[in-house]
Amino acid sequence: MKKLFAIIAMFGVLAFGATQSMMAQADSAAAASGAAAKVDSAATDSSAMDTAEVKAADDVESSTSAPIEEESFHKALKTKFIEGGAGFMSLVAIALVFGLAFCIERIIYLSLAEIDSKKLMNQIEDKLKTGDIEGAKTICRNTRGPIASICYQGLMRFNDGVEDVERSVTAYGSVQASYLEQGCSWITLFIAMAPSLGFLGTVIGMVMAFDDIQAAGDISPSIVAGGMKVALITTIFGIIVALILQTFYNYILSKIESITANMEEATISLLDMCMKHNLKK
C-alpha cells in the first residue's frame, strides 16, 4: 500500500503541474487574443493603407497561419482541454491520474507474480523423487509468486495425505486469487466516473449556454455555439479517459486469468505428485 500511495502522490504532483502549465497557457492565449484584437482595430482605423501593403499583409498572415493548420495532435488536444474549462476538466484529469496509478500498481504486481510454473513443478518433482520434501519446500520459499506459495502450503501437509493437501491448496488458492484482483474495483470505479463527469459537465455547460441566451435576450449562434462547444469537450475527454482505463483494465484481467490458470495447473500437478509419493511409500 505504501508503494501505491507513493505512485498516486507522484501522479498527483504531475497532474497539478500540468494543470498549472495549462492555466498559464490559457492566460497567454487570452493576452495574445487581446493584442490581436487591438492590432485589428488599429488596422481598421487606418484607411490610407496601400493595396500592395494589404497584399503583403495577407501573405504574411497566410504564412503565419500555416503552422497552426499543421498543429500536432498533442498540442490540439491540450488546446481543447484548456477550452473545456478548469472545473470539470480537472476532475476528469484527476480520474485519469488515479485510475492509471491503480493500473500501473496492478501491472507491476502481476508481472512480479508471473513465473515459469513448469520449471518450478519439475524442480519440486525432482526433489520429491528422492524423498527430499524439505528441499522442495526450500525451492518454493525462494521462488516469488502465488504459485510457489500454493505449492509450499501443499507441501506443508504432504505427509498428512492427499485430501489434506487438496483442502489446504484450495483454501490458500482462493486467498491468492483475491490478492490478484485487489484494487481492480477502484479501476472500474474510475472507468465509470470519467464519462459520468464528462456528461455532468455537458449538462452544466448547456445550462450555462441557456443562461447566456437569457441574459443576451437573443438566440445568437455565437452564444449557443460557444456554450455547446465547452459542454461537448468535457464529454469527449471523459470518454477518452474511460477508453484508456478500460484498455489497461482488460490487459490486467488477461494477466489475472493467465496466472489463475497456471495456479490451477500447478495444483493438479502437485496433487498428482502427492499420489505418486504416497504410492511409493
XYZ file of C-alpha atoms in Angstrom:
281
model
C 0.000 0.000 0.000
C 2.912 2.392 0.653
C 4.111 1.881 -2.909
C 0.575 2.537 -4.175
C 0.256 5.787 -2.234
C 3.697 6.864 -3.474
C 2.634 6.250 -7.067
C -0.637 8.135 -6.536
C 1.212 11.062 -4.933
C 3.663 11.188 -7.837
C 0.849 11.269 -10.387
C -0.973 13.905 -8.359
C 2.077 16.189 -8.411
C 2.437 15.684 -12.154
C -1.250 16.433 -12.708
C -1.019 19.591 -10.601
C 1.988 20.786 -12.593
C 0.250 20.047 -15.872
C -2.855 21.953 -14.737
C -0.751 24.977 -13.749
C 1.042 24.990 -17.110
C -2.280 24.705 -18.953
C -3.722 27.636 -16.990
C -0.618 29.680 -17.811
C -1.020 28.818 -21.472
C -4.678 29.849 -21.281
C -3.683 33.259 -19.831
C -1.045 33.771 -22.506
C -3.554 32.793 -25.194
C -6.045 35.339 -23.815
C -3.356 38.037 -23.805
C -2.394 37.175 -27.350
C -6.021 37.361 -28.490
C -6.358 40.781 -26.845
C -3.257 42.019 -28.599
C -4.580 40.680 -31.881
C -7.874 42.493 -31.332
C -6.000 45.774 -30.770
C -3.993 45.254 -33.948
C -7.177 44.575 -35.917
C -8.846 47.730 -34.616
C -5.778 49.800 -35.487
C -5.713 48.303 -38.968
C -9.411 49.132 -39.425
C -8.969 52.750 -38.327
C -6.112 53.327 -40.790
C -7.918 53.898 -44.104
C -4.851 55.104 -46.030
C -3.317 51.680 -46.478
C -1.913 50.914 -49.939
C -3.111 47.914 -51.999
C 0.392 46.432 -52.127
C 0.688 46.631 -48.360
C -2.657 44.858 -47.953
C -1.462 42.056 -50.223
C 1.815 41.773 -48.341
C -0.067 41.637 -45.026
C -2.289 38.861 -46.378
C 0.794 36.910 -47.466
C 2.356 37.296 -44.023
C -0.887 36.248 -42.335
C -1.218 33.163 -44.519
C 2.408 32.222 -43.830
C 1.923 32.572 -40.073
C -1.350 30.642 -40.098
C 0.162 27.700 -41.967
C 1.923 26.198 -38.886
C -1.369 26.445 -36.968
C -3.039 24.250 -39.552
C -0.220 21.741 -39.168
C -0.594 21.701 -35.375
C 0.308 18.388 -33.795
C -2.297 16.146 -32.186
C -0.744 16.659 -28.744
C -0.994 20.459 -28.987
C -4.519 20.294 -30.368
C -5.568 18.009 -27.507
C -4.030 20.386 -24.975
C -5.820 23.344 -26.577
C -9.169 21.580 -26.426
C -8.503 20.639 -22.809
C -7.958 24.304 -21.934
C -11.091 25.341 -23.840
C -13.141 22.849 -21.816
C -12.631 24.863 -18.643
C -10.668 24.147 -15.479
C -13.667 22.963 -13.449
C -14.799 19.618 -14.790
C -11.726 19.065 -16.949
C -9.604 18.975 -13.783
C -11.911 16.329 -12.307
C -11.602 14.227 -15.453
C -7.812 14.599 -15.327
C -7.762 13.523 -11.663
C -9.827 10.442 -12.544
C -7.283 9.599 -15.248
C -4.311 10.053 -12.904
C -5.711 7.921 -10.082
C -7.003 5.281 -12.484
C -3.598 4.991 -14.153
C -1.943 4.795 -10.725
C -4.020 1.751 -9.784
C -3.467 0.209 -13.223
C 0.308 0.597 -13.016
C 0.360 -0.835 -9.497
C -1.611 -3.914 -10.630
C 0.537 -4.421 -13.720
C 3.731 -4.319 -11.651
C 2.304 -6.723 -9.062
C 1.058 -9.182 -11.668
C 4.305 -9.012 -13.628
C 6.235 -9.965 -10.500
C 3.737 -12.763 -9.789
C 4.340 -14.452 -13.144
C 6.924 -17.257 -13.128
C 7.785 -20.329 -15.162
C 5.395 -22.721 -13.426
C 6.506 -25.778 -15.415
C 10.129 -25.261 -14.400
C 9.091 -24.893 -10.753
C 7.000 -28.064 -10.797
C 9.845 -30.010 -12.420
C 12.216 -28.896 -9.665
C 9.702 -29.909 -6.988
C 9.170 -33.286 -8.624
C 12.911 -33.937 -8.753
C 13.138 -33.316 -5.009
C 10.131 -35.482 -4.243
C 11.536 -38.387 -6.261
C 14.484 -38.508 -3.871
C 12.229 -38.001 -0.828
C 13.668 -34.540 -0.111
C 10.487 -32.756 0.976
C 12.399 -30.044 2.826
C 14.373 -29.319 -0.331
C 11.101 -28.904 -2.248
C 9.871 -26.505 0.432
C 13.086 -24.517 0.162
C 12.597 -24.154 -3.582
C 9.082 -22.826 -3.005
C 10.250 -20.380 -0.332
C 12.947 -18.995 -2.619
C 10.515 -18.505 -5.519
C 8.219 -15.490 -5.694
C 4.607 -15.536 -6.788
C 1.320 -17.160 -5.743
C 2.091 -20.480 -7.474
C 5.119 -21.106 -5.287
C 3.149 -20.069 -2.185
C 0.359 -22.537 -3.000
C 2.854 -25.346 -3.565
C 4.532 -24.545 -0.255
C 1.210 -24.768 1.587
C 0.527 -28.116 -0.054
C 3.976 -29.435 0.860
C 3.362 -28.428 4.481
C 0.548 -31.035 4.536
C 2.374 -33.513 2.324
C 2.648 -36.256 4.957
C -0.978 -35.867 6.086
C -2.497 -37.345 2.925
C -3.776 -36.210 -0.435
C -7.109 -34.969 0.933
C -5.469 -32.624 3.433
C -3.133 -31.350 0.737
C -6.090 -30.664 -1.553
C -8.037 -28.777 1.114
C -5.005 -26.690 2.027
C -4.169 -25.861 -1.576
C -7.779 -25.000 -2.430
C -8.213 -22.687 0.557
C -4.936 -20.896 0.053
C -5.534 -20.670 -3.704
C -8.699 -18.627 -3.136
C -6.706 -16.263 -0.905
C -4.046 -15.780 -3.583
C -6.731 -15.208 -6.226
C -8.207 -12.408 -4.118
C -4.750 -10.828 -3.884
C -4.519 -10.820 -7.671
C -7.831 -8.971 -8.014
C -7.086 -6.479 -5.260
C -7.555 -2.879 -6.433
C -9.455 -3.758 -9.621
C -12.688 -2.400 -8.143
C -11.091 1.059 -7.939
C -10.155 0.871 -11.623
C -13.743 0.084 -12.569
C -14.864 2.998 -10.405
C -12.724 5.486 -12.319
C -13.776 3.927 -15.639
C -17.404 4.671 -14.758
C -16.621 8.029 -13.151
C -14.762 9.616 -16.092
C -17.619 9.635 -18.650
C -20.105 10.477 -15.904
C -18.108 13.599 -15.055
C -17.981 14.420 -18.755
C -21.760 14.102 -19.105
C -22.253 16.214 -15.994
C -20.018 18.913 -17.455
C -22.027 18.767 -20.684
C -25.328 19.302 -18.888
C -23.939 22.173 -16.822
C -22.402 23.723 -19.944
C -25.751 23.599 -21.717
C -27.436 25.248 -18.748
C -24.800 27.999 -18.819
C -25.368 28.443 -22.567
C -29.097 28.953 -21.985
C -28.297 31.407 -19.194
C -26.175 33.409 -21.651
C -29.026 33.363 -24.165
C -31.425 34.603 -21.490
C -29.021 37.362 -20.445
C -28.479 38.479 -24.040
C -32.183 38.351 -24.855
C -31.479 36.885 -28.279
C -30.611 33.473 -29.680
C -27.253 34.294 -31.214
C -25.399 31.471 -32.980
C -22.100 32.560 -31.413
C -23.520 32.348 -27.897
C -25.087 28.935 -28.460
C -22.043 27.533 -30.286
C -19.609 28.697 -27.593
C -21.566 27.140 -24.737
C -22.239 23.898 -26.569
C -18.584 23.588 -27.588
C -17.375 23.795 -23.998
C -20.099 21.351 -22.929
C -19.240 18.722 -25.518
C -15.482 18.930 -24.908
C -15.961 17.617 -21.367
C -17.854 14.608 -22.709
C -15.164 13.890 -25.293
C -12.368 13.879 -22.728
C -14.423 11.826 -20.284
C -14.940 9.136 -22.925
C -11.230 9.225 -23.883
C -10.222 8.687 -20.240
C -12.667 5.799 -19.905
C -11.308 4.149 -23.059
C -7.708 4.445 -21.828
C -8.505 2.953 -18.426
C -10.665 0.222 -19.982
C -7.748 -0.862 -22.175
C -5.451 -1.183 -19.165
C -8.184 -2.952 -17.185
C -8.695 -5.590 -19.872
C -4.939 -6.168 -20.000
C -4.910 -6.629 -16.220
C -7.802 -9.104 -16.410
C -5.955 -11.119 -19.065
C -2.891 -11.369 -16.813
C -5.041 -12.422 -13.855
C -6.691 -15.140 -15.935
C -3.294 -16.402 -17.103
C -1.889 -16.572 -13.568
C -5.060 -18.230 -12.262
C -4.851 -20.898 -14.965
C -1.218 -21.580 -14.045
C -2.212 -21.832 -10.385
C -4.857 -24.461 -11.167
C -2.449 -26.402 -13.350
C 0.217 -26.328 -10.639
C -2.327 -27.512 -8.065
C -3.265 -30.522 -10.180
C 0.385 -31.355 -10.746
C 1.138 -31.138 -7.028
C -1.755 -33.471 -6.173
C -0.500 -35.976 -8.727
C 2.946 -35.837 -7.121
C 1.389 -36.462 -3.725
C -0.404 -39.545 -5.008
C 2.768 -40.921 -6.607
C 4.789 -40.313 -3.454
C 2.210 -41.984 -1.223
C 2.043 -44.999 -3.553
C 5.809 -45.389 -3.381
C 5.679 -45.262 0.401
